Short mmCIF file of C-alpha atoms and ligand atoms in Angstrom, two decimals:
data_model
loop_
_atom_site.label_atom_id
_atom_site.label_comp_id
_atom_site.label_asym_id
_atom_site.label_seq_id
_atom_site.Cartn_x
_atom_site.Cartn_y
_atom_site.Cartn_z
CA ARG A 1005 0.00 0.00 0.00
CA GLY A 1006 0.92 3.66 -0.20
CA ALA A 1007 3.22 6.00 1.61
CA VAL A 1008 1.34 5.87 4.92
CA ASP A 1009 1.11 2.09 5.32
CA PRO A 1010 2.09 1.39 8.94
CA TYR A 1011 3.47 -2.05 8.01
CA ALA A 1012 7.06 -2.32 6.83
CA SER A 1013 7.67 -2.92 3.14
CA ALA A 1014 10.79 -4.66 1.85
CA ASP A 1015 12.13 -1.24 0.96
CA ASP A 1016 11.82 -0.07 4.58
CA THR A 1017 13.67 -2.90 6.23
CA ALA A 1018 17.24 -2.02 5.35
CA VAL A 1019 16.86 1.69 6.09
CA GLU A 1020 15.02 1.05 9.33
CA ALA A 1021 17.95 -0.87 10.71
CA ALA A 1022 20.02 2.30 10.41
CA LEU A 1023 17.31 4.52 11.86
CA ARG A 1024 16.60 2.54 15.01
CA PRO A 1025 17.72 4.16 18.24
CA GLY A 1026 20.10 1.75 19.96
CA HIS A 1027 19.59 2.80 23.57
CA LEU A 1028 16.68 3.56 25.80
CA ALA A 1029 17.88 7.13 26.27
CA ASP A 1030 17.44 7.74 22.53
CA PHE A 1031 14.01 6.12 22.39
CA GLU A 1032 11.86 9.22 22.45
CA GLY A 1033 8.16 9.84 22.58
CA GLN A 1034 6.95 7.10 24.96
CA PRO A 1035 8.09 8.48 28.33
CA ARG A 1036 5.95 6.19 30.48
CA VAL A 1037 7.04 3.01 28.69
CA SER A 1038 10.68 4.14 28.75
CA ALA A 1039 10.56 4.85 32.48
CA GLN A 1040 8.88 1.53 33.31
CA LEU A 1041 11.23 -0.46 31.14
CA GLY A 1042 14.26 1.43 32.40
CA LEU A 1043 13.35 0.40 35.93
CA VAL A 1044 12.86 -3.25 35.04
CA LEU A 1045 16.24 -3.36 33.27
CA ALA A 1046 18.13 -1.51 35.98
CA ALA A 1047 16.71 -3.78 38.67
CA ALA A 1048 17.62 -6.91 36.69
CA ARG A 1049 21.15 -5.60 36.13
CA GLN A 1050 21.59 -4.91 39.84
CA ARG A 1051 20.36 -8.36 40.79
CA GLY A 1052 22.34 -10.00 38.03
CA THR A 1053 19.25 -11.78 36.67
CA THR A 1054 17.38 -11.78 33.38
CA PRO A 1055 14.63 -9.15 33.19
CA ASP A 1056 10.99 -10.21 33.46
CA HIS A 1057 9.15 -11.14 30.30
CA VAL A 1058 7.78 -8.03 28.59
CA LEU A 1059 4.60 -7.72 26.54
CA LEU A 1060 4.46 -4.78 24.14
CA SER A 1061 1.16 -3.91 22.54
CA GLY A 1062 0.21 -1.23 20.09
CA PRO A 1063 -0.33 -0.53 16.39
CA PRO A 1064 2.38 -1.40 13.85
CA GLY A 1065 5.31 0.97 13.37
CA LEU A 1066 5.40 2.43 16.90
CA GLY A 1067 8.65 0.81 18.02
CA LYS A 1068 7.99 -2.68 19.41
CA THR A 1069 10.83 -4.35 17.50
CA THR A 1070 13.07 -1.40 18.30
CA LEU A 1071 12.37 -1.79 22.02
CA ALA A 1072 13.19 -5.50 21.91
CA MET A 1073 16.53 -4.64 20.32
CA ILE A 1074 17.11 -1.97 22.95
CA ILE A 1075 16.40 -4.43 25.77
CA ALA A 1076 18.99 -6.84 24.38
CA ALA A 1077 21.53 -4.05 23.86
CA GLU A 1078 21.00 -2.61 27.35
CA MET A 1079 21.42 -6.05 28.90
CA GLY A 1080 24.39 -6.86 26.68
CA VAL A 1081 22.83 -10.10 25.42
CA PRO A 1082 22.00 -11.41 21.96
CA LEU A 1083 18.55 -11.15 20.41
CA ARG A 1084 16.59 -13.83 18.63
CA ILE A 1085 13.65 -12.73 16.47
CA SER A 1086 10.67 -14.77 15.34
CA SER A 1087 6.94 -14.31 14.91
CA GLY A 1088 3.72 -16.10 15.78
CA PRO A 1089 2.82 -17.05 12.21
CA ALA A 1090 6.30 -18.55 11.72
CA ILE A 1091 5.77 -20.92 14.64
CA GLN A 1092 3.06 -23.29 13.56
CA HIS A 1093 4.27 -26.40 15.35
CA ALA A 1094 5.33 -26.73 18.97
CA GLY A 1095 8.50 -28.37 17.64
CA ASP A 1096 9.47 -25.11 15.87
CA LEU A 1097 9.31 -23.34 19.20
CA ALA A 1098 11.18 -26.08 21.06
CA ALA A 1099 13.99 -25.81 18.52
CA ILE A 1100 14.29 -22.05 19.00
CA LEU A 1101 14.07 -22.14 22.79
CA SER A 1102 16.59 -24.92 23.25
CA GLY A 1103 18.99 -23.07 20.95
CA LEU A 1104 18.95 -19.84 22.97
CA VAL A 1105 22.01 -18.78 24.93
CA GLU A 1106 21.77 -17.92 28.62
CA GLY A 1107 20.04 -14.56 29.14
CA GLU A 1108 19.11 -14.11 25.49
CA VAL A 1109 16.18 -11.88 24.53
CA PHE A 1110 13.61 -13.70 22.42
CA PHE A 1111 11.40 -11.31 20.45
CA LEU A 1112 8.17 -12.92 19.37
CA ASP A 1113 6.23 -10.61 17.06
CA GLU A 1114 2.50 -11.14 16.45
CA ILE A 1115 2.46 -13.45 19.43
CA HIS A 1116 -1.35 -13.70 19.23
CA ARG A 1117 -1.02 -15.63 15.97
CA MET A 1118 0.87 -18.60 17.39
CA SER A 1119 -0.68 -22.07 17.24
CA LYS A 1120 -2.32 -23.42 20.38
CA PRO A 1121 0.21 -26.24 21.05
CA ALA A 1122 3.10 -23.78 20.68
CA GLU A 1123 1.36 -21.39 23.00
CA GLU A 1124 1.01 -24.06 25.66
CA MET A 1125 4.66 -24.95 25.34
CA LEU A 1126 5.51 -21.30 25.81
CA TYR A 1127 3.64 -21.16 29.16
CA LEU A 1128 5.94 -23.73 30.65
CA ALA A 1129 9.03 -22.22 29.08
CA MET A 1130 8.23 -18.76 30.47
CA GLU A 1131 7.60 -20.08 33.95
CA ASP A 1132 9.98 -22.95 34.48
CA TYR A 1133 12.50 -22.58 31.63
CA ARG A 1134 11.56 -26.04 30.49
CA VAL A 1135 9.85 -27.54 27.45
CA ASP A 1136 8.21 -30.91 27.12
CA VAL A 1137 9.13 -32.48 23.82
CA VAL A 1138 6.81 -35.27 22.74
CA VAL A 1139 8.60 -38.22 21.20
CA GLY A 1140 6.73 -40.87 19.27
CA LYS A 1141 3.10 -41.05 18.24
CA GLY A 1142 -0.10 -42.56 19.59
CA PRO A 1143 -0.23 -44.52 22.85
CA GLY A 1144 3.54 -44.95 22.98
CA ALA A 1145 4.24 -41.20 22.85
CA THR A 1146 6.20 -39.82 25.78
CA ALA A 1147 6.91 -36.27 26.87
CA ILE A 1148 10.58 -35.66 27.58
CA PRO A 1149 11.28 -32.57 29.68
CA ILE A 1150 14.20 -30.50 28.41
CA GLU A 1151 15.73 -27.67 30.35
CA ILE A 1152 16.26 -24.47 28.39
CA PRO A 1153 18.42 -21.44 29.21
CA GLN A 1154 16.93 -18.54 31.15
CA PHE A 1155 15.70 -15.99 28.65
CA THR A 1156 13.58 -12.87 28.44
CA LEU A 1157 10.56 -13.12 26.20
CA VAL A 1158 9.53 -9.87 24.55
CA GLY A 1159 6.12 -10.48 23.01
CA ALA A 1160 4.52 -8.03 20.62
CA THR A 1161 0.91 -7.78 19.60
CA THR A 1162 -1.24 -5.17 17.95
CA ARG A 1163 -3.88 -5.67 20.64
CA ALA A 1164 -3.23 -7.11 24.12
CA GLY A 1165 -6.92 -8.06 24.22
CA LEU A 1166 -6.27 -10.70 21.56
CA LEU A 1167 -4.07 -12.72 23.93
CA PRO A 1168 -5.51 -15.46 26.08
CA GLY A 1169 -5.47 -14.52 29.78
CA PRO A 1170 -3.05 -17.27 30.88
CA LEU A 1171 -0.45 -16.04 28.39
CA ARG A 1172 -0.93 -12.38 29.30
CA ASP A 1173 -0.56 -13.21 32.99
CA ARG A 1174 2.88 -14.71 32.48
CA PHE A 1175 4.41 -11.38 31.50
CA GLY A 1176 5.98 -9.44 34.36
CA MET A 1177 5.54 -6.18 32.51
CA THR A 1178 2.97 -5.06 29.96
CA ALA A 1179 3.44 -1.83 28.07
CA GLN A 1180 0.96 -0.21 25.73
CA LEU A 1181 2.61 1.93 23.06
CA GLU A 1182 0.59 4.99 22.05
CA TYR A 1183 0.55 7.01 18.85
CA TYR A 1184 3.29 9.66 19.04
CA ALA A 1185 2.66 13.34 19.64
CA PRO A 1186 3.65 15.58 16.69
CA GLU A 1187 6.53 17.13 18.69
CA ALA A 1188 8.03 13.71 19.40
CA LEU A 1189 7.72 12.77 15.73
CA GLU A 1190 9.43 16.02 14.82
CA HIS A 1191 12.40 15.01 16.96
CA ILE A 1192 12.45 11.59 15.35
CA VAL A 1193 12.39 13.13 11.86
CA GLN A 1194 15.27 15.44 12.79
CA ARG A 1195 17.24 12.56 14.26
CA SER A 1196 16.65 10.43 11.15
CA SER A 1197 17.64 13.34 8.91
CA ARG A 1198 20.99 13.49 10.67
CA VAL A 1199 21.51 9.74 10.28
CA LEU A 1200 20.58 9.92 6.58
CA ASP A 1201 22.58 13.12 6.18
CA VAL A 1202 19.71 15.11 4.66
CA PRO A 1203 19.34 18.71 5.77
CA VAL A 1204 15.72 19.25 6.87
CA GLU A 1205 14.55 22.70 7.86
CA VAL A 1206 12.56 22.94 11.08
CA ASP A 1207 9.18 23.75 9.56
CA ALA A 1208 9.65 21.06 6.90
CA GLY A 1209 10.29 18.51 9.64
CA ALA A 1210 7.13 19.67 11.37
CA GLU A 1211 5.17 19.24 8.15
CA ILE A 1212 6.40 15.65 7.72
CA ALA A 1213 5.68 14.87 11.38
CA ARG A 1214 2.15 16.27 11.17
CA ARG A 1215 1.25 14.02 8.24
CA SER A 1216 2.75 10.83 9.71
CA ARG A 1217 -0.29 9.54 11.65
CA GLY A 1218 1.55 9.45 14.94
CA THR A 1219 3.76 6.64 13.60
CA PRO A 1220 7.59 6.77 13.48
CA ARG A 1221 7.78 4.21 10.66
CA ILE A 1222 5.59 6.44 8.48
CA ALA A 1223 7.56 9.56 9.46
CA ASN A 1224 10.80 7.87 8.43
CA ARG A 1225 9.30 6.73 5.14
CA LEU A 1226 7.83 10.12 4.27
CA LEU A 1227 11.20 11.67 5.06
CA ARG A 1228 12.80 9.40 2.46
CA ARG A 1229 10.23 10.28 -0.20
CA VAL A 1230 10.72 13.96 0.55
CA ARG A 1231 14.49 13.52 0.36
CA ASP A 1232 14.13 12.02 -3.15
CA TYR A 1233 12.08 15.01 -4.19
CA ALA A 1234 14.58 17.50 -2.78
CA GLN A 1235 17.39 15.74 -4.58
CA VAL A 1236 15.65 15.56 -7.97
CA HIS A 1237 13.72 18.84 -7.98
CA GLY A 1238 15.82 20.96 -5.64
CA ASP A 1239 19.31 21.27 -4.25
CA GLY A 1240 18.97 18.45 -1.73
CA ILE A 1241 17.83 20.65 1.14
CA VAL A 1242 14.37 19.85 2.47
CA ASP A 1243 12.43 23.04 3.06
CA ARG A 1244 8.71 23.40 3.67
CA ARG A 1245 7.85 23.96 0.02
CA ILE A 1246 9.69 20.83 -1.06
CA ALA A 1247 8.12 18.81 1.76
CA ARG A 1248 4.61 19.93 0.83
CA ALA A 1249 5.13 19.29 -2.86
CA ALA A 1250 6.48 15.79 -2.25
CA LEU A 1251 3.72 14.86 0.19
CA ASP A 1252 1.08 16.17 -2.20
CA LEU A 1253 2.62 14.06 -4.95
CA TYR A 1254 2.21 10.98 -2.74
CA GLU A 1255 -1.38 12.03 -1.97
CA VAL A 1256 -0.80 12.35 1.76
CA ASP A 1257 -3.00 15.21 2.89
CA GLU A 1258 -2.65 17.76 5.72
CA LEU A 1259 -3.94 15.28 8.30
CA GLY A 1260 -2.00 12.30 6.99
CA LEU A 1261 -4.98 10.80 5.17
CA ASP A 1262 -4.10 9.05 1.96
CA ARG A 1263 -6.16 7.98 -1.01
CA LEU A 1264 -7.63 4.88 0.67
CA ASP A 1265 -8.63 6.76 3.84
CA ARG A 1266 -10.30 9.48 1.82
CA GLY A 1267 -11.93 6.83 -0.39
CA VAL A 1268 -13.42 5.08 2.63
CA LEU A 1269 -14.66 8.33 4.13
CA ASP A 1270 -16.01 9.49 0.79
CA ALA A 1271 -17.88 6.24 0.12
CA LEU A 1272 -19.34 6.28 3.62
CA CYS A 1273 -20.52 9.88 3.38
CA ARG A 1274 -21.62 10.09 -0.25
CA ARG A 1275 -22.56 6.59 -1.41
CA PHE A 1276 -24.02 5.41 1.88
CA ASN A 1277 -25.19 8.78 3.14
CA GLY A 1278 -23.18 8.46 6.36
CA GLY A 1279 -24.09 4.83 7.12
CA PRO A 1280 -24.49 2.64 9.01
CA VAL A 1281 -22.91 0.27 6.53
CA GLY A 1282 -21.15 -3.07 7.01
CA LEU A 1283 -17.39 -3.48 6.64
CA SER A 1284 -17.54 -5.80 3.63
CA THR A 1285 -19.94 -3.54 1.71
CA LEU A 1286 -17.70 -0.58 2.41
CA ALA A 1287 -14.60 -2.52 1.35
CA ILE A 1288 -16.21 -3.51 -1.96
CA ALA A 1289 -17.16 0.13 -2.58
CA VAL A 1290 -13.51 1.19 -2.35
CA GLY A 1291 -12.16 -1.94 -4.08
CA GLU A 1292 -10.03 -3.09 -1.12
CA GLU A 1293 -9.76 -6.12 1.12
CA PRO A 1294 -11.93 -5.81 4.25
CA ASP A 1295 -8.83 -6.51 6.39
CA THR A 1296 -6.98 -3.56 4.90
CA VAL A 1297 -9.93 -1.26 5.42
CA GLU A 1298 -10.38 -2.47 8.98
CA GLU A 1299 -6.74 -2.54 10.08
CA VAL A 1300 -5.20 0.33 8.17
CA ALA A 1301 -7.77 2.95 7.19
CA GLU A 1302 -10.38 2.70 9.92
CA PRO A 1303 -8.29 3.02 13.09
CA PHE A 1304 -6.94 6.32 11.90
CA LEU A 1305 -10.35 7.62 10.76
CA VAL A 1306 -11.77 6.58 14.14
CA ARG A 1307 -8.92 8.30 15.94
CA LEU A 1308 -9.59 11.52 14.04
CA GLY A 1309 -13.25 11.24 15.03
CA PHE A 1310 -14.35 11.01 11.39
CA ILE A 1311 -16.07 7.64 11.62
CA MET A 1312 -17.46 5.39 14.34
CA ARG A 1313 -17.65 1.62 14.46
CA THR A 1314 -21.07 0.70 15.84
CA PRO A 1315 -22.73 -2.70 16.22
CA ARG A 1316 -24.91 -1.85 13.20
CA GLY A 1317 -21.97 -0.83 11.02
CA ARG A 1318 -19.74 2.08 10.16
CA VAL A 1319 -21.11 5.57 10.63
CA ALA A 1320 -19.65 8.90 9.50
CA THR A 1321 -19.56 11.71 12.04
CA ARG A 1322 -20.26 15.38 11.45
CA ALA A 1323 -16.49 16.01 11.51
CA GLY A 1324 -16.07 13.34 8.84
CA PHE A 1325 -18.59 15.03 6.56
CA ALA A 1326 -16.98 18.39 7.28
CA HIS A 1327 -13.55 17.10 6.23
CA LEU A 1328 -14.97 16.40 2.77
CA GLY A 1329 -16.62 19.81 2.70
CA LEU A 1330 -20.07 18.25 3.11
CA SER A 1331 -22.65 19.49 5.57
CA GLY A 1332 -24.07 16.22 6.91
CA PRO A 1333 -26.21 13.16 6.27
CA GLY A 1334 -29.48 13.75 4.48
CA GLU A 1335 -28.76 17.44 4.04
CA GLU A 1336 -28.26 19.29 0.79
CA ASN A 1337 -24.58 18.82 0.09
CA GLY A 1338 -22.66 21.21 -2.08
P1 LIG B 1851 6.95 -2.13 15.30
O1 LIG B 1851 7.81 -3.29 15.68
O2 LIG B 1851 6.10 -1.62 16.43
O3 LIG B 1851 6.14 -2.36 14.06
P2 LIG B 1851 9.50 -0.84 14.76
O4 LIG B 1851 10.19 -1.01 16.05
O5 LIG B 1851 9.90 -1.75 13.65
O6 LIG B 1851 7.92 -0.89 14.96
O7 LIG B 1851 9.72 0.68 14.32
C1 LIG B 1851 9.54 1.11 13.00
C2 LIG B 1851 10.51 2.20 12.67
O8 LIG B 1851 10.20 3.34 13.44
C3 LIG B 1851 11.97 1.85 12.95
O9 LIG B 1851 12.74 2.14 11.83
C4 LIG B 1851 12.41 2.76 14.05
O10 LIG B 1851 13.62 3.38 13.68
C5 LIG B 1851 11.36 3.83 14.10
N1 LIG B 1851 11.02 4.13 15.50
C6 LIG B 1851 10.08 3.52 16.25
N2 LIG B 1851 10.02 4.07 17.47
C7 LIG B 1851 10.94 5.05 17.51
C8 LIG B 1851 11.36 5.99 18.50
N3 LIG B 1851 10.78 6.05 19.71
N4 LIG B 1851 12.36 6.84 18.18
C9 LIG B 1851 12.92 6.81 16.96
N5 LIG B 1851 12.57 5.96 15.98
C10 LIG B 1851 11.60 5.08 16.24
#
């Protein structure tokens, strides 16, 4: 999807590695999470133990992977990365866990998408640093307990509510990442501009931050698109005019809405007269997958107060109509 997709594209991955802050002190914009995590890590260091398991929840692109890397760096231990969908069999998990080194941080992204048997194996591993490996099939099958090294699990999920209670309860610390304030994103843009060696004027950085939907990943991506524009159409320096022109070219508007967001809002207001309308009907109207509409466009439109999700379907608000220059449902629209 377009420039404001919160999920990483292949093109993001390499650059993001360079743009990740390496220490907690450089991880800006989530002061509460930083303070809580800082305490957990300092206490573990003092006691000479591995930190408690940490659950990070929040929308994509807000820094969950980055925090896992920071935890490993701050503790001076290696990091192993995997994800729920990659672990379909309990055996996959047993292989990873038994291969960890003492104290290692194990980052498990999309932890809510793990298979049930793997999840049950994880309970035991988190609590007792042990896995039961089943050998053989049928009546002759036996469970062989295997000790695994002490490790810190850092689980990530888009919504903590998706996790079964018993799994959630096994985390010593749960942190909810929030969308970033524009000022924090401005700092992140300025920091990234120094890493990428692109001069970005202050008001241009503010413009990029404002249109980044509270999401560092999007801010970093928009910065790169703006940099391209400055290089090709200017002298390489990003000023406000260049930033605006580039963002307009990528159809990211003043509020960070892109073509899909506006399409959804427009269909809801004009075609369905403000709703209520069901997700699948709305998705067909904009020619997108329901999942994309639900996970990418809607959360942001809800956050802006432009639409509401009700039990009867999606409904446009007065503010939503106003954003399109319309007066409201059932009224004479100009
Ligand atoms: P998630 O795992 O939540 O999807 P990531 O940790 O991969 O998000 O972060 C996406 C990008 O955003 C990374 O390139 C990272 O550099 C940047 N980023 C995230 N949080 C911050 C932050 N607090 N400060 C600076 N950059 C950040």
